Coordinates of N, CA and C in Angstrom, one line a residue:
M291 N -12.3 39.5 0.6 CA -11.2 38.5 0.4 C -10.8 38.6 -1.0
L292 N -9.5 38.3 -1.1 CA -8.8 38.4 -2.5 C -8.2 37.1 -2.7
G293 N -8.2 36.6 -4.0 CA -7.6 35.4 -4.3 C -6.9 35.5 -5.6
M294 N -6.1 34.5 -5.9 CA -5.4 34.3 -7.1 C -5.4 32.9 -7.6
V295 N -5.4 32.7 -8.9 CA -5.3 31.5 -9.5 C -4.1 31.6 -10.4
S296 N -3.2 30.4 -10.2 CA -2.0 30.4 -11.1 C -1.9 29.0 -11.7
S297 N -1.2 29.0 -12.7 CA -0.9 27.7 -13.5 C 0.6 27.7 -13.9
H298 N 1.1 26.6 -14.1 CA 2.6 26.6 -14.4 C 2.7 25.8 -15.8
H299 N 3.4 26.4 -16.7 CA 3.6 25.9 -18.0 C 5.0 25.9 -18.4
A300 N 5.4 25.0 -19.3 CA 6.7 25.0 -19.9 C 7.2 26.2 -20.6
H301 N 6.2 26.8 -21.2 CA 6.4 28.2 -21.9 C 5.3 29.1 -21.7
P302 N 5.7 30.4 -21.8 CA 4.7 31.4 -21.5 C 3.5 31.2 -22.4
L303 N 2.3 31.5 -22.0 CA 1.2 31.5 -22.7 C 0.8 32.9 -23.2
H304 N 0.3 33.1 -24.4 CA 0.0 34.4 -24.9 C -1.4 34.4 -25.6
G305 N -2.0 35.6 -25.7 CA -3.1 35.8 -26.6 C -4.5 35.1 -26.0
F306 N -4.7 35.3 -24.7 CA -6.0 34.8 -24.2 C -7.1 35.5 -24.9
S307 N -8.1 34.8 -25.2 CA -9.3 35.6 -25.8 C -10.1 36.2 -24.6
R308 N -11.0 37.1 -25.0 CA -11.8 37.8 -23.9 C -12.7 36.7 -23.2
L309 N -13.2 35.7 -23.9 CA -14.0 34.7 -23.3 C -13.1 33.8 -22.3
Q310 N -11.9 33.5 -22.7 CA -11.1 32.8 -21.7 C -10.7 33.7 -20.5
L311 N -10.4 35.0 -20.7 CA -10.1 35.8 -19.5 C -11.4 36.0 -18.6
A312 N -12.6 36.0 -19.2 CA -13.7 36.1 -18.5 C -14.0 34.8 -17.7
A313 N -13.7 33.7 -18.3 CA -13.8 32.4 -17.6 C -12.8 32.3 -16.4
L314 N -11.6 32.8 -16.7 CA -10.6 32.9 -15.5 C -11.1 33.7 -14.4
Q315 N -11.7 34.9 -14.7 CA -12.1 35.9 -13.7 C -13.2 35.2 -13.0
Q316 N -14.2 34.6 -13.7 CA -15.3 33.9 -13.0 C -14.9 32.8 -12.0
T317 N -13.9 32.0 -12.5 CA -13.3 31.0 -11.7 C -12.6 31.5 -10.4
G318 N -12.0 32.6 -10.5 CA -11.3 33.2 -9.3 C -12.4 33.8 -8.4
T319 N -13.4 34.3 -8.9 CA -14.6 34.9 -8.1 C -15.3 33.8 -7.4
D320 N -15.5 32.6 -8.1 CA -16.2 31.5 -7.5 C -15.4 30.8 -6.4
V321 N -14.1 30.6 -6.7 CA -13.2 30.0 -5.7 C -13.1 31.0 -4.5
G322 N -12.9 32.2 -4.8 CA -12.8 33.1 -3.6 C -14.1 33.1 -2.7
R323 N -15.3 33.0 -3.3 CA -16.5 33.0 -2.6 C -16.5 31.7 -1.7
W324 N -16.1 30.5 -2.5 CA -16.1 29.3 -1.7 C -15.1 29.3 -0.6
L325 N -13.9 29.9 -0.7 CA -12.9 29.9 0.4 C -13.5 30.8 1.6
S326 N -14.2 31.8 1.3 CA -14.7 32.7 2.3 C -15.8 31.9 3.0
W327 N -16.7 31.2 2.3 CA -17.7 30.4 3.0 C -17.0 29.4 3.8
H328 N -16.1 28.7 3.4 CA -15.4 27.6 4.0 C -14.8 28.2 5.3
W329 N -14.1 29.2 5.2 CA -13.5 29.9 6.5 C -14.6 30.2 7.5
D330 N -15.6 30.8 7.0 CA -16.7 31.3 7.9 C -17.5 30.3 8.4
T331 N -17.5 29.0 7.9 CA -18.4 28.0 8.5 C -17.5 26.8 9.0
V332 N -17.0 26.2 8.1 CA -16.2 24.9 8.5 C -15.0 25.2 9.5
V333 N -14.2 26.1 9.0 CA -13.0 26.3 9.9 C -13.5 27.0 11.2
L334 N -14.2 28.0 11.2 CA -14.7 28.6 12.5 C -15.5 27.6 13.4
D335 N -16.3 26.7 12.9 CA -17.0 25.7 13.6 C -16.0 24.8 14.2
A336 N -14.9 24.4 13.5 CA -13.9 23.5 14.0 C -13.2 24.1 15.1
L337 N -12.8 25.4 15.0 CA -12.1 26.2 16.0 C -13.0 26.4 17.3
E338 N -14.3 26.6 17.1 CA -15.2 26.6 18.2 C -15.2 25.3 19.0
R339 N -15.3 24.3 18.3 CA -15.4 22.9 18.9 C -14.1 22.7 19.7
L340 N -12.9 23.0 19.1 CA -11.7 22.8 19.8 C -11.6 23.7 21.1
H341 N -12.1 24.9 21.1 CA -12.2 25.8 22.2 C -13.0 25.2 23.3
V342 N -14.2 24.7 22.9 CA -15.1 24.0 23.9 C -14.4 22.8 24.5
Q343 N -13.8 22.0 23.8 CA -13.1 20.9 24.3 C -12.0 21.3 25.2
A344 N -11.3 22.2 24.8 CA -10.1 22.7 25.6 C -10.6 23.3 27.0
V345 N -11.7 24.2 26.9 CA -12.2 24.7 28.2 C -12.7 23.7 29.1
G346 N -13.4 22.6 28.5 CA -14.0 21.5 29.3 C -12.9 20.7 29.8
A347 N -11.7 20.5 29.2 CA -10.7 19.7 29.8 C -10.0 20.5 30.9
C348 N -10.1 21.8 31.0 CA -9.4 22.5 32.0 C -10.2 22.5 33.2
R349 N -11.5 22.0 33.3 CA -12.3 22.1 34.5 C -12.1 20.9 35.3

């Protein structure tokens, strides 16, 4: 899974330090992992529940 973090500022930002860039990279990695977990658990569980309810309603 690939993700992106963006922010909006009145003026372009320049000169990020290596530490700041590393923190942004880590934040992107952490958020990407959380989104992947969320999709694989919460979203799929909800879709499975809806499917079971829909199939049960058709009987």
